[in-house]
Short mmCIF file of N, CA and C in Angstrom, two decimals:
data_model
loop_
_atom_site.label_atom_id
_atom_site.label_comp_id
_atom_site.label_asym_id
_atom_site.label_seq_id
_atom_site.Cartn_x
_atom_site.Cartn_y
_atom_site.Cartn_z
N MET E 1396 -60.66 -29.55 31.79
CA MET E 1396 -59.62 -28.64 31.33
C MET E 1396 -59.76 -28.42 29.82
N GLU E 1397 -59.81 -27.19 29.41
CA GLU E 1397 -59.95 -26.86 28.01
C GLU E 1397 -58.58 -26.81 27.33
N ILE E 1398 -58.50 -27.41 26.15
CA ILE E 1398 -57.25 -27.39 25.38
C ILE E 1398 -57.46 -26.45 24.21
N ASN E 1399 -56.57 -25.51 24.06
CA ASN E 1399 -56.64 -24.57 22.95
C ASN E 1399 -55.89 -25.14 21.76
N THR E 1400 -56.53 -25.14 20.61
CA THR E 1400 -55.90 -25.62 19.40
C THR E 1400 -56.43 -24.83 18.22
N ALA E 1401 -55.59 -24.66 17.23
CA ALA E 1401 -55.99 -23.93 16.03
C ALA E 1401 -56.55 -24.87 14.97
N GLU E 1402 -56.57 -26.17 15.27
CA GLU E 1402 -57.01 -27.15 14.28
C GLU E 1402 -58.39 -26.84 13.69
N PRO E 1403 -59.43 -26.57 14.48
CA PRO E 1403 -60.74 -26.26 13.88
C PRO E 1403 -60.70 -25.02 12.98
N PHE E 1404 -59.94 -24.02 13.38
CA PHE E 1404 -59.80 -22.80 12.58
C PHE E 1404 -59.27 -23.14 11.19
N PHE E 1405 -58.18 -23.91 11.15
CA PHE E 1405 -57.56 -24.24 9.87
C PHE E 1405 -58.38 -25.25 9.07
N GLU E 1406 -59.03 -26.19 9.73
CA GLU E 1406 -59.91 -27.13 9.02
C GLU E 1406 -61.01 -26.37 8.30
N GLY E 1407 -61.53 -25.33 8.94
CA GLY E 1407 -62.58 -24.52 8.33
C GLY E 1407 -62.10 -23.73 7.13
N ARG E 1408 -60.81 -23.68 6.93
CA ARG E 1408 -60.23 -22.95 5.81
C ARG E 1408 -59.56 -23.88 4.81
N GLY E 1409 -59.93 -25.15 4.86
CA GLY E 1409 -59.48 -26.10 3.85
C GLY E 1409 -58.20 -26.87 4.15
N PHE E 1410 -57.63 -26.69 5.33
CA PHE E 1410 -56.43 -27.45 5.68
C PHE E 1410 -56.83 -28.86 6.10
N GLU E 1411 -55.93 -29.81 5.87
CA GLU E 1411 -56.17 -31.20 6.24
C GLU E 1411 -55.04 -31.70 7.13
N ARG E 1412 -55.37 -32.64 8.01
CA ARG E 1412 -54.35 -33.25 8.87
C ARG E 1412 -53.44 -34.13 8.02
N CYS E 1413 -52.19 -34.22 8.42
CA CYS E 1413 -51.27 -35.13 7.74
C CYS E 1413 -50.24 -35.64 8.75
N ASP E 1414 -49.59 -36.70 8.40
CA ASP E 1414 -48.53 -37.25 9.23
C ASP E 1414 -47.29 -36.38 9.07
N ARG E 1415 -46.60 -36.12 10.15
CA ARG E 1415 -45.40 -35.28 10.11
C ARG E 1415 -44.36 -35.81 9.13
N THR E 1416 -44.29 -37.13 9.00
CA THR E 1416 -43.29 -37.72 8.10
C THR E 1416 -43.65 -37.56 6.63
N ALA E 1417 -44.87 -37.10 6.34
CA ALA E 1417 -45.30 -36.90 4.95
C ALA E 1417 -44.84 -35.56 4.39
N LEU E 1418 -44.34 -34.68 5.26
CA LEU E 1418 -43.90 -33.37 4.80
C LEU E 1418 -42.56 -33.46 4.08
N PRO E 1419 -42.30 -32.51 3.19
CA PRO E 1419 -41.00 -32.51 2.49
C PRO E 1419 -39.84 -32.43 3.48
N ALA E 1420 -38.73 -33.02 3.10
CA ALA E 1420 -37.53 -33.03 3.95
C ALA E 1420 -37.11 -31.61 4.33
N SER E 1421 -37.28 -30.66 3.41
CA SER E 1421 -36.88 -29.28 3.70
C SER E 1421 -37.68 -28.69 4.85
N VAL E 1422 -38.95 -29.05 4.96
CA VAL E 1422 -39.79 -28.57 6.07
C VAL E 1422 -39.37 -29.27 7.35
N GLN E 1423 -39.19 -30.59 7.28
CA GLN E 1423 -38.80 -31.35 8.47
C GLN E 1423 -37.45 -30.91 9.02
N ALA E 1424 -36.58 -30.40 8.16
CA ALA E 1424 -35.25 -29.97 8.57
C ALA E 1424 -35.22 -28.55 9.12
N SER E 1425 -36.32 -27.81 8.99
CA SER E 1425 -36.34 -26.42 9.43
C SER E 1425 -36.24 -26.32 10.95
N THR E 1426 -35.65 -25.25 11.41
CA THR E 1426 -35.51 -25.00 12.84
C THR E 1426 -36.88 -24.92 13.50
N GLU E 1427 -37.82 -24.28 12.84
CA GLU E 1427 -39.15 -24.12 13.40
C GLU E 1427 -39.81 -25.48 13.62
N PHE E 1428 -39.71 -26.35 12.64
CA PHE E 1428 -40.34 -27.67 12.73
C PHE E 1428 -39.67 -28.52 13.80
N LYS E 1429 -38.36 -28.47 13.86
CA LYS E 1429 -37.62 -29.32 14.80
C LYS E 1429 -37.69 -28.82 16.24
N SER E 1430 -37.72 -27.50 16.45
CA SER E 1430 -37.63 -27.01 17.82
C SER E 1430 -38.89 -26.32 18.36
N LEU E 1431 -39.70 -25.74 17.50
CA LEU E 1431 -40.88 -25.02 17.98
C LEU E 1431 -42.15 -25.85 17.95
N CYS E 1432 -42.19 -26.87 17.12
CA CYS E 1432 -43.38 -27.70 17.00
C CYS E 1432 -43.14 -29.05 17.65
N PRO E 1433 -43.79 -29.30 18.78
CA PRO E 1433 -43.58 -30.59 19.45
C PRO E 1433 -44.13 -31.73 18.61
N ALA E 1434 -43.60 -32.92 18.82
CA ALA E 1434 -44.04 -34.09 18.07
C ALA E 1434 -45.53 -34.36 18.27
N SER E 1435 -46.10 -33.86 19.36
CA SER E 1435 -47.52 -34.07 19.63
C SER E 1435 -48.42 -33.08 18.89
N ALA E 1436 -47.83 -32.07 18.25
CA ALA E 1436 -48.62 -31.05 17.55
C ALA E 1436 -49.29 -31.64 16.31
N VAL E 1437 -50.49 -31.18 16.03
CA VAL E 1437 -51.20 -31.60 14.82
C VAL E 1437 -50.51 -30.96 13.63
N CYS E 1438 -50.25 -31.77 12.63
CA CYS E 1438 -49.60 -31.28 11.42
C CYS E 1438 -50.68 -31.16 10.34
N MET E 1439 -50.73 -30.00 9.67
CA MET E 1439 -51.76 -29.76 8.67
C MET E 1439 -51.13 -29.17 7.41
N PHE E 1440 -51.82 -29.37 6.27
CA PHE E 1440 -51.34 -28.82 5.01
C PHE E 1440 -52.52 -28.36 4.17
N LYS E 1441 -52.21 -27.57 3.16
CA LYS E 1441 -53.21 -27.14 2.20
C LYS E 1441 -52.53 -26.93 0.87
N GLU E 1442 -53.08 -27.53 -0.17
CA GLU E 1442 -52.56 -27.31 -1.52
C GLU E 1442 -52.97 -25.90 -1.94
N ILE E 1443 -52.03 -25.15 -2.44
CA ILE E 1443 -52.32 -23.78 -2.88
C ILE E 1443 -51.91 -23.65 -4.33
N THR E 1444 -52.83 -23.20 -5.15
CA THR E 1444 -52.54 -22.95 -6.55
C THR E 1444 -52.81 -21.48 -6.84
N PRO E 1445 -51.93 -20.83 -7.58
CA PRO E 1445 -52.14 -19.41 -7.88
C PRO E 1445 -53.34 -19.20 -8.79
N THR E 1446 -54.03 -18.09 -8.58
CA THR E 1446 -55.13 -17.73 -9.47
C THR E 1446 -54.55 -17.04 -10.69
N SER E 1447 -55.35 -16.84 -11.69
CA SER E 1447 -54.84 -16.17 -12.89
C SER E 1447 -54.37 -14.76 -12.57
N THR E 1448 -55.02 -14.07 -11.61
CA THR E 1448 -54.60 -12.73 -11.21
C THR E 1448 -53.22 -12.79 -10.56
N GLU E 1449 -53.01 -13.77 -9.69
CA GLU E 1449 -51.71 -13.90 -9.03
C GLU E 1449 -50.61 -14.22 -10.02
N LYS E 1450 -50.91 -15.05 -11.00
CA LYS E 1450 -49.93 -15.39 -12.03
C LYS E 1450 -49.52 -14.13 -12.78
N HIS E 1451 -50.50 -13.30 -13.07
CA HIS E 1451 -50.22 -12.07 -13.80
C HIS E 1451 -49.37 -11.11 -12.99
N ARG E 1452 -49.71 -10.97 -11.72
CA ARG E 1452 -48.98 -10.03 -10.85
C ARG E 1452 -47.55 -10.48 -10.58
N HIS E 1453 -47.33 -11.79 -10.52
CA HIS E 1453 -46.03 -12.30 -10.11
C HIS E 1453 -45.21 -12.86 -11.26
N GLY E 1454 -45.59 -12.62 -12.43
CA GLY E 1454 -44.74 -13.08 -13.48
C GLY E 1454 -45.43 -13.69 -14.60
#
């Protein structure tokens, strides 16, 4: 049986696995996190820093 997961897609774009409890409380408290993402779902994150162009465009 094949299991579909987006994990390889996101790993290829620089995301890393993390423990669900490592996320900020605001994320853990969100409706999406509590009701749409099962506890068995892989949790991933990516640090994002604005480029100089983005800094200029946004302020």
